[in-house]
Amino acid sequence: LGLQTYRPRPRPDYKRTPDKKEKLPRVEHPRSFRLAPSEDLQAANQMLTSLKQLATPYTLPKDGRLFRYLVLINPKSGAKGNAESIFEKIVQPMLEKAGIDLEVCVTSYANHGKDRMAKQEQNDISTYDGLILMGGDGIIHEALNGIMEREDSKTIRSSLKLGVVGCGSCNGYATSLTHASNEVYGPLTETFLIAKGQSSAVDVSMYETTDATKKYISFLSYSYAMISDIDID
């Protein structure tokens, strides 16, 4: 192929550790390749496909299409309100390099995330391979409760992978997921885990009002807002 590889410049915040018990945050460490001039890129495309397969533990779609993920972003989440910036700088580039096709929905009102989970004639969530939630724990709450209200809720929950990139004030669920994966919490790490595609089942709890008029789904705990204030402080 006439292939040359160029190692990236050393970064002061990047180091490896032989101690498997020591957790270090992941940092971006790209590598570039330069091909010799050629009109036939078939061999190069084969090499690229092989590299993607080696880096991807999950089974690619048999029809040759890309995985299709819906990204739900709460732009007002957290003190900085930087979810969209995190998506553009970290999430989108990494997942597109991993061969994942992304469609984005930026919420614009309360419970927009819940409404997006409802049955739709076009781009229904049942047509996606995964759902990525970017915001705080609130956007996760909206999405899960929206899914639970669907008639095909059981089917959706068994087929749709769920990924979380914490962009809120506390990000309790995102922190719990990265801790369970023996990783250091952060948007880059969470995106890396989503790109790898490994998933596991988790339990949720349901709470119903005494008059049986409303049901609520919880993925961490269920409490009054005062507890959230205490948690942040």
CSV table of C-alpha atoms in Angstrom, one decimal:
chain,number,residue,atom,x,y,z
A,1,LEU,CA,0.0,0.0,0.0
A,2,GLY,CA,3.0,2.3,0.4
A,3,LEU,CA,1.6,3.1,3.9
A,4,GLN,CA,3.3,5.4,6.4
A,5,THR,CA,2.1,6.0,9.9
A,6,TYR,CA,2.7,9.1,12.0
A,7,ARG,CA,2.7,8.9,15.8
A,8,PRO,CA,0.9,11.8,17.4
A,9,ARG,CA,2.9,14.4,19.4
A,10,PRO,CA,3.2,13.5,23.1
A,11,ARG,CA,0.6,15.1,25.3
A,12,PRO,CA,1.5,16.2,28.9
A,13,ASP,CA,-1.9,14.9,30.2
A,14,TYR,CA,-1.4,11.4,28.7
A,15,LYS,CA,0.3,8.6,30.4
A,16,ARG,CA,0.0,4.8,30.7
A,17,THR,CA,0.1,3.0,34.0
A,18,PRO,CA,1.1,-0.7,34.6
A,19,ASP,CA,-1.1,-0.7,37.7
A,20,LYS,CA,-4.5,-2.1,36.6
A,21,LYS,CA,-6.1,-0.8,39.9
A,22,GLU,CA,-5.1,2.8,39.1
A,23,LYS,CA,-7.8,4.5,37.2
A,24,LEU,CA,-6.8,7.3,34.7
A,25,PRO,CA,-9.1,9.4,32.6
A,26,ARG,CA,-9.0,8.6,28.9
A,27,VAL,CA,-7.5,11.2,26.5
A,28,GLU,CA,-7.8,11.5,22.8
A,29,HIS,CA,-4.8,9.9,21.1
A,30,PRO,CA,-5.3,9.9,17.3
A,31,ARG,CA,-3.0,8.3,14.8
A,32,SER,CA,-2.9,9.4,11.1
A,33,PHE,CA,-1.9,7.4,8.0
A,34,ARG,CA,-0.6,8.6,4.7
A,35,LEU,CA,-1.0,6.5,1.5
A,36,ALA,CA,1.3,6.6,-1.5
A,37,PRO,CA,-0.4,8.1,-4.6
A,38,SER,CA,-2.6,5.4,-6.2
A,39,GLU,CA,-5.7,5.2,-8.3
A,40,ASP,CA,-6.8,1.9,-6.7
A,41,LEU,CA,-8.0,2.4,-3.1
A,42,GLN,CA,-9.6,-1.0,-2.8
A,43,ALA,CA,-6.8,-2.4,-0.6
A,44,ALA,CA,-6.9,0.7,1.6
A,45,ASN,CA,-10.6,0.4,2.1
A,46,GLN,CA,-10.2,-3.3,3.0
A,47,MET,CA,-7.6,-2.3,5.6
A,48,LEU,CA,-9.9,0.4,7.0
A,49,THR,CA,-12.8,-2.0,7.3
A,50,SER,CA,-10.6,-4.6,9.0
A,51,LEU,CA,-9.4,-2.0,11.6
A,52,LYS,CA,-12.9,-1.0,12.3
A,53,GLN,CA,-13.9,-4.6,12.8
A,54,LEU,CA,-11.0,-5.2,15.2
A,55,ALA,CA,-11.9,-2.2,17.2
A,56,THR,CA,-15.6,-3.0,17.4
A,57,PRO,CA,-16.7,-5.9,19.7
A,58,TYR,CA,-20.3,-5.9,18.5
A,59,THR,CA,-21.7,-7.5,15.4
A,60,LEU,CA,-22.2,-5.1,12.5
A,61,PRO,CA,-25.5,-5.0,10.6
A,62,LYS,CA,-25.7,-7.8,8.0
A,63,ASP,CA,-27.2,-5.6,5.4
A,64,GLY,CA,-24.0,-3.5,5.3
A,65,ARG,CA,-25.7,-0.3,6.7
A,66,LEU,CA,-24.3,1.8,9.5
A,67,PHE,CA,-25.7,1.7,12.9
A,68,ARG,CA,-28.3,4.5,13.4
A,69,TYR,CA,-28.4,6.3,16.7
A,70,LEU,CA,-30.7,9.0,17.9
A,71,VAL,CA,-29.0,11.7,20.0
A,72,LEU,CA,-31.3,13.6,22.4
A,73,ILE,CA,-29.6,16.8,23.7
A,74,ASN,CA,-30.8,19.1,26.5
A,75,PRO,CA,-29.0,22.4,25.6
A,76,LYS,CA,-30.0,24.0,29.0
A,77,SER,CA,-28.6,21.2,31.2
A,78,GLY,CA,-26.0,22.0,33.8
A,79,ALA,CA,-24.5,25.3,34.9
A,80,LYS,CA,-22.6,25.8,31.7
A,81,GLY,CA,-25.3,24.6,29.3
A,82,ASN,CA,-22.6,23.2,27.0
A,83,ALA,CA,-24.2,19.9,25.9
A,84,GLU,CA,-24.3,20.9,22.3
A,85,SER,CA,-20.6,22.0,22.4
A,86,ILE,CA,-19.7,18.6,23.9
A,87,PHE,CA,-21.6,16.8,21.1
A,88,GLU,CA,-19.9,18.8,18.4
A,89,LYS,CA,-16.3,18.6,19.8
A,90,ILE,CA,-16.3,15.1,21.3
A,91,VAL,CA,-19.3,12.9,20.7
A,92,GLN,CA,-20.0,13.4,17.0
A,93,PRO,CA,-16.4,13.1,15.7
A,94,MET,CA,-15.7,9.9,17.7
A,95,LEU,CA,-19.0,8.1,16.9
A,96,GLU,CA,-18.8,9.0,13.2
A,97,LYS,CA,-15.3,7.6,13.1
A,98,ALA,CA,-16.7,4.4,14.7
A,99,GLY,CA,-19.1,4.1,11.8
A,100,ILE,CA,-22.3,5.2,13.5
A,101,ASP,CA,-24.9,7.3,11.7
A,102,LEU,CA,-26.2,10.0,14.0
A,103,GLU,CA,-29.5,11.9,14.0
A,104,VAL,CA,-29.9,14.7,16.6
A,105,CYS,CA,-32.9,16.1,18.5
A,106,VAL,CA,-32.3,19.2,20.6
A,107,THR,CA,-35.0,19.6,23.2
A,108,SER,CA,-36.7,23.0,23.3
A,109,TYR,CA,-39.3,22.7,26.1
A,110,ALA,CA,-40.1,20.7,29.2
A,111,ASN,CA,-40.8,17.0,28.6
A,112,HIS,CA,-39.7,17.4,24.9
A,113,GLY,CA,-37.6,14.3,25.5
A,114,LYS,CA,-40.6,12.4,26.7
A,115,ASP,CA,-42.7,13.5,23.7
A,116,ARG,CA,-40.0,12.4,21.3
A,117,MET,CA,-40.2,8.8,22.7
A,118,ALA,CA,-43.9,8.6,21.7
A,119,LYS,CA,-45.0,6.7,18.6
A,120,GLN,CA,-44.4,8.6,15.4
A,121,GLU,CA,-45.1,7.9,11.7
A,122,GLN,CA,-41.6,9.0,10.7
A,123,ASN,CA,-38.3,8.4,12.5
A,124,ASP,CA,-40.0,6.5,15.3
A,125,ILE,CA,-37.4,5.4,18.0
A,126,SER,CA,-38.1,1.7,17.0
A,127,THR,CA,-36.2,2.4,13.8
A,128,TYR,CA,-33.0,3.3,15.6
A,129,ASP,CA,-30.3,0.9,16.9
A,130,GLY,CA,-29.5,3.1,19.9
A,131,LEU,CA,-30.5,6.2,21.9
A,132,ILE,CA,-27.9,8.6,23.3
A,133,LEU,CA,-29.0,11.0,26.0
A,134,MET,CA,-27.0,14.1,26.6
A,135,GLY,CA,-27.9,16.2,29.6
A,136,GLY,CA,-28.4,15.6,33.3
A,137,ASP,CA,-30.4,12.9,35.0
A,138,GLY,CA,-33.6,14.8,34.0
A,139,ILE,CA,-33.3,13.9,30.3
A,140,ILE,CA,-32.9,10.3,31.2
A,141,HIS,CA,-36.0,10.5,33.3
A,142,GLU,CA,-38.0,12.0,30.5
A,143,ALA,CA,-36.8,9.4,27.9
A,144,LEU,CA,-37.5,6.4,30.1
A,145,ASN,CA,-40.9,7.5,31.2
A,146,GLY,CA,-41.8,8.3,27.6
A,147,ILE,CA,-40.7,4.8,26.5
A,148,MET,CA,-42.6,3.1,29.3
A,149,GLU,CA,-45.9,4.8,28.2
A,150,ARG,CA,-45.6,3.1,24.7
A,151,GLU,CA,-47.7,0.0,24.0
A,152,ASP,CA,-44.6,-1.6,22.6
A,153,SER,CA,-42.5,-0.6,25.6
A,154,LYS,CA,-41.2,-4.1,26.3
A,155,THR,CA,-40.0,-4.5,22.7
A,156,ILE,CA,-38.3,-1.1,22.7
A,157,ARG,CA,-36.5,-1.8,26.0
A,158,SER,CA,-35.2,-5.1,24.8
A,159,SER,CA,-34.0,-3.9,21.4
A,160,LEU,CA,-32.9,-0.3,21.8
A,161,LYS,CA,-29.4,0.3,23.4
A,162,LEU,CA,-29.2,3.3,25.7
A,163,GLY,CA,-26.1,5.4,26.2
A,164,VAL,CA,-25.6,8.4,28.4
A,165,VAL,CA,-23.1,11.4,28.2
A,166,GLY,CA,-23.4,13.4,31.4
A,167,CYS,CA,-23.7,17.2,30.8
A,168,GLY,CA,-25.7,18.2,33.8
A,169,SER,CA,-24.9,19.3,37.3
A,170,CYS,CA,-24.6,15.9,39.1
A,171,ASN,CA,-24.9,13.2,36.4
A,172,GLY,CA,-25.5,10.5,38.9
A,173,TYR,CA,-26.4,7.8,36.3
A,174,ALA,CA,-23.5,8.6,33.9
A,175,THR,CA,-21.1,8.4,36.9
A,176,SER,CA,-22.6,5.1,38.0
A,177,LEU,CA,-22.2,3.6,34.5
A,178,THR,CA,-18.6,4.6,34.1
A,179,HIS,CA,-17.8,3.4,37.6
A,180,ALA,CA,-19.4,0.0,36.8
A,181,SER,CA,-17.2,-0.1,33.7
A,182,ASN,CA,-14.1,0.6,35.8
A,183,GLU,CA,-13.5,3.9,34.1
A,184,VAL,CA,-13.1,7.5,35.1
A,185,TYR,CA,-16.2,9.6,34.6
A,186,GLY,CA,-16.1,12.1,31.7
A,187,PRO,CA,-17.7,12.8,28.3
A,188,LEU,CA,-14.8,11.4,26.4
A,189,THR,CA,-14.9,8.1,28.3
A,190,GLU,CA,-18.7,7.8,28.0
A,191,THR,CA,-18.5,8.4,24.3
A,192,PHE,CA,-15.8,5.7,24.0
A,193,LEU,CA,-17.9,3.2,25.9
A,194,ILE,CA,-20.9,4.0,23.6
A,195,ALA,CA,-18.6,3.5,20.5
A,196,LYS,CA,-17.6,0.1,21.8
A,197,GLY,CA,-21.2,-0.9,21.9
A,198,GLN,CA,-21.1,-3.2,24.8
A,199,SER,CA,-24.3,-3.1,27.0
A,200,SER,CA,-26.0,-4.9,29.9
A,201,ALA,CA,-29.4,-5.0,31.3
A,202,VAL,CA,-30.3,-2.7,34.3
A,203,ASP,CA,-33.2,-2.6,36.7
A,204,VAL,CA,-35.7,0.3,37.0
A,205,SER,CA,-38.4,0.9,39.6
A,206,MET,CA,-42.0,2.0,39.2
A,207,TYR,CA,-44.0,4.3,41.5
A,208,GLU,CA,-47.7,4.7,41.3
A,209,THR,CA,-49.9,7.4,43.0
A,210,THR,CA,-52.5,6.2,45.5
A,211,ASP,CA,-55.4,6.9,43.1
A,212,ALA,CA,-53.6,5.0,40.4
A,213,THR,CA,-53.8,7.9,38.0
A,214,LYS,CA,-50.0,8.3,37.4
A,215,LYS,CA,-47.0,6.1,37.2
A,216,TYR,CA,-43.4,7.2,37.4
A,217,ILE,CA,-40.2,5.3,36.4
A,218,SER,CA,-37.0,5.7,38.3
A,219,PHE,CA,-33.5,4.5,37.3
A,220,LEU,CA,-31.6,5.7,40.4
A,221,SER,CA,-33.9,6.6,43.3
A,222,TYR,CA,-37.2,8.3,43.8
A,223,SER,CA,-37.4,11.3,46.2
A,224,TYR,CA,-38.6,14.9,46.5
A,225,ALA,CA,-36.6,17.8,45.0
A,226,MET,CA,-35.1,18.6,48.4
A,227,ILE,CA,-32.9,15.5,48.2
A,228,SER,CA,-31.6,16.7,44.9
A,229,ASP,CA,-30.6,20.0,46.4
A,230,ILE,CA,-28.8,18.3,49.3
A,231,ASP,CA,-27.0,16.0,46.8
A,232,ILE,CA,-25.7,19.0,44.8
A,233,ASP,CA,-24.6,20.9,47.9
